[in-house]
PDB file of C-alpha atoms in Angstrom:
ATOM      1  CA  UNK A  11      85.237  80.307 117.548  1.00 85.00           C
ATOM      2  CA  UNK A  12      83.516  78.376 120.340  1.00 91.00           C
ATOM      3  CA  UNK A  13      86.299  79.277 122.775  1.00 92.00           C
ATOM      4  CA  UNK A  14      85.947  82.960 121.875  1.00 90.00           C
ATOM      5  CA  UNK A  15      82.180  82.825 122.401  1.00 92.00           C
ATOM      6  CA  UNK A  16      82.735  81.267 125.829  1.00 93.00           C
ATOM      7  CA  UNK A  17      85.323  83.963 126.582  1.00 92.00           C
ATOM      8  CA  UNK A  18      82.829  86.643 125.583  1.00 92.00           C
ATOM      9  CA  UNK A  19      80.210  85.203 127.938  1.00 92.00           C
ATOM     10  CA  UNK A  20      82.668  85.072 130.832  1.00 92.00           C
ATOM     11  CA  UNK A  21      84.378  88.429 130.239  1.00 91.00           C
ATOM     12  CA  UNK A  22      81.445  90.602 129.163  1.00 91.00           C
ATOM     13  CA  UNK A  23      80.210  91.207 132.702  1.00 91.00           C
ATOM     14  CA  UNK A  24      83.695  92.006 134.012  1.00 91.00           C
ATOM     15  CA  UNK A  25      85.116  94.072 131.146  1.00 93.00           C
ATOM     16  CA  UNK A  26      81.903  95.318 129.570  1.00 92.00           C
ATOM     17  CA  UNK A  27      80.289  94.882 126.195  1.00 93.00           C
ATOM     18  CA  UNK A  28      82.435  97.384 124.318  1.00 93.00           C
ATOM     19  CA  UNK A  29      85.867  96.198 125.453  1.00 93.00           C
ATOM     20  CA  UNK A  30      85.002  92.511 125.156  1.00 95.00           C
ATOM     21  CA  UNK A  31      83.231  92.926 121.836  1.00 95.00           C
ATOM     22  CA  UNK A  32      86.112  94.842 120.268  1.00 96.00           C
ATOM     23  CA  UNK A  33      88.649  92.314 121.534  1.00 95.00           C
ATOM     24  CA  UNK A  34      86.719  89.262 120.313  1.00 95.00           C
ATOM     25  CA  UNK A  35      85.914  90.779 116.925  1.00 96.00           C
ATOM     26  CA  UNK A  36      89.514  91.934 116.512  1.00 97.00           C
ATOM     27  CA  UNK A  37      90.826  88.431 117.260  1.00 95.00           C
ATOM     28  CA  UNK A  38      88.372  86.854 114.821  1.00 95.00           C
ATOM     29  CA  UNK A  39      89.328  89.284 112.070  1.00 96.00           C
ATOM     30  CA  UNK A  40      93.027  88.688 112.667  1.00 95.00           C
ATOM     31  CA  UNK A  41      92.379  84.942 112.345  1.00 95.00           C
ATOM     32  CA  UNK A  42      90.894  85.711 108.915  1.00 96.00           C
ATOM     33  CA  UNK A  43      94.135  87.517 108.026  1.00 96.00           C
ATOM     34  CA  UNK A  44      92.629  90.999 107.828  1.00 96.00           C
ATOM     35  CA  UNK A  45      95.181  93.781 108.223  1.00 96.00           C
ATOM     36  CA  UNK A  46      95.866  95.186 111.683  1.00 96.00           C
ATOM     37  CA  UNK A  47      94.577  98.669 110.900  1.00 97.00           C
ATOM     38  CA  UNK A  48      91.427  97.434 109.200  1.00 97.00           C
ATOM     39  CA  UNK A  49      90.709  94.920 111.979  1.00 97.00           C
ATOM     40  CA  UNK A  50      91.011  97.481 114.744  1.00 97.00           C
ATOM     41  CA  UNK A  51      89.019 100.123 112.880  1.00 97.00           C
ATOM     42  CA  UNK A  52      86.163  97.831 111.826  1.00 97.00           C
ATOM     43  CA  UNK A  53      85.966  96.129 115.228  1.00 97.00           C
ATOM     44  CA  UNK A  54      85.815  99.456 117.075  1.00 97.00           C
ATOM     45  CA  UNK A  55      83.280 101.075 114.775  1.00 97.00           C
ATOM     46  CA  UNK A  56      81.040  98.023 114.515  1.00 97.00           C
ATOM     47  CA  UNK A  57      80.907  97.400 118.266  1.00 96.00           C
ATOM     48  CA  UNK A  58      80.217 101.084 118.980  1.00 95.00           C
ATOM     49  CA  UNK A  59      77.445 101.056 116.378  1.00 97.00           C
ATOM     50  CA  UNK A  60      75.871  97.910 117.869  1.00 96.00           C
ATOM     51  CA  UNK A  61      76.200  99.376 121.376  1.00 94.00           C
ATOM     52  CA  UNK A  62      74.492 102.591 120.303  1.00 95.00           C
ATOM     53  CA  UNK A  63      71.629 100.784 118.571  1.00 97.00           C
ATOM     54  CA  UNK A  64      70.924  98.344 121.384  1.00 96.00           C
ATOM     55  CA  UNK A  65      71.575 100.480 124.455  1.00 92.00           C
ATOM     56  CA  UNK A  66      70.401 103.918 123.354  1.00 92.00           C
ATOM     57  CA  UNK A  67      67.716 103.292 120.741  1.00 96.00           C
ATOM     58  CA  UNK A  68      66.291  99.891 121.747  1.00 97.00           C
ATOM     59  CA  UNK A  69      67.032 100.387 125.483  1.00 96.00           C
ATOM     60  CA  UNK A  70      68.496  96.896 125.911  1.00 95.00           C
ATOM     61  CA  UNK A  71      70.762  96.757 128.974  1.00 93.00           C
ATOM     62  CA  UNK A  72      74.273  95.677 128.025  1.00 91.00           C
ATOM     63  CA  UNK A  73      77.110  94.843 130.435  1.00 89.00           C
ATOM     64  CA  UNK A  74      78.781  98.061 131.605  1.00 87.00           C
ATOM     65  CA  UNK A  75      82.106  96.769 132.884  1.00 84.00           C
ATOM     66  CA  UNK A  76      85.206  98.906 133.317  1.00 82.00           C
ATOM     67  CA  UNK A  77      84.085 101.918 131.292  1.00 73.00           C
ATOM     68  CA  UNK A  78      81.111 102.622 133.522  1.00 73.00           C
ATOM     69  CA  UNK A  79      78.794 103.776 130.718  1.00 60.00           C
TER      70      UNK A  79
END
């Protein structure tokens, strides 16, 4: 978990919040033996929800990265 947190800190500025967040959450859920479909779906939806809340509603700047949003 600590290695993944460090990876998030390093990669978030380069890849962006959405890509890094989905990847880290997906890896953590796979470690907990959640199914592939459920892991990818929950990780994608949860990160998009958090991104929407923080960037659009609360106006907190999040790393943009490759997507350019």
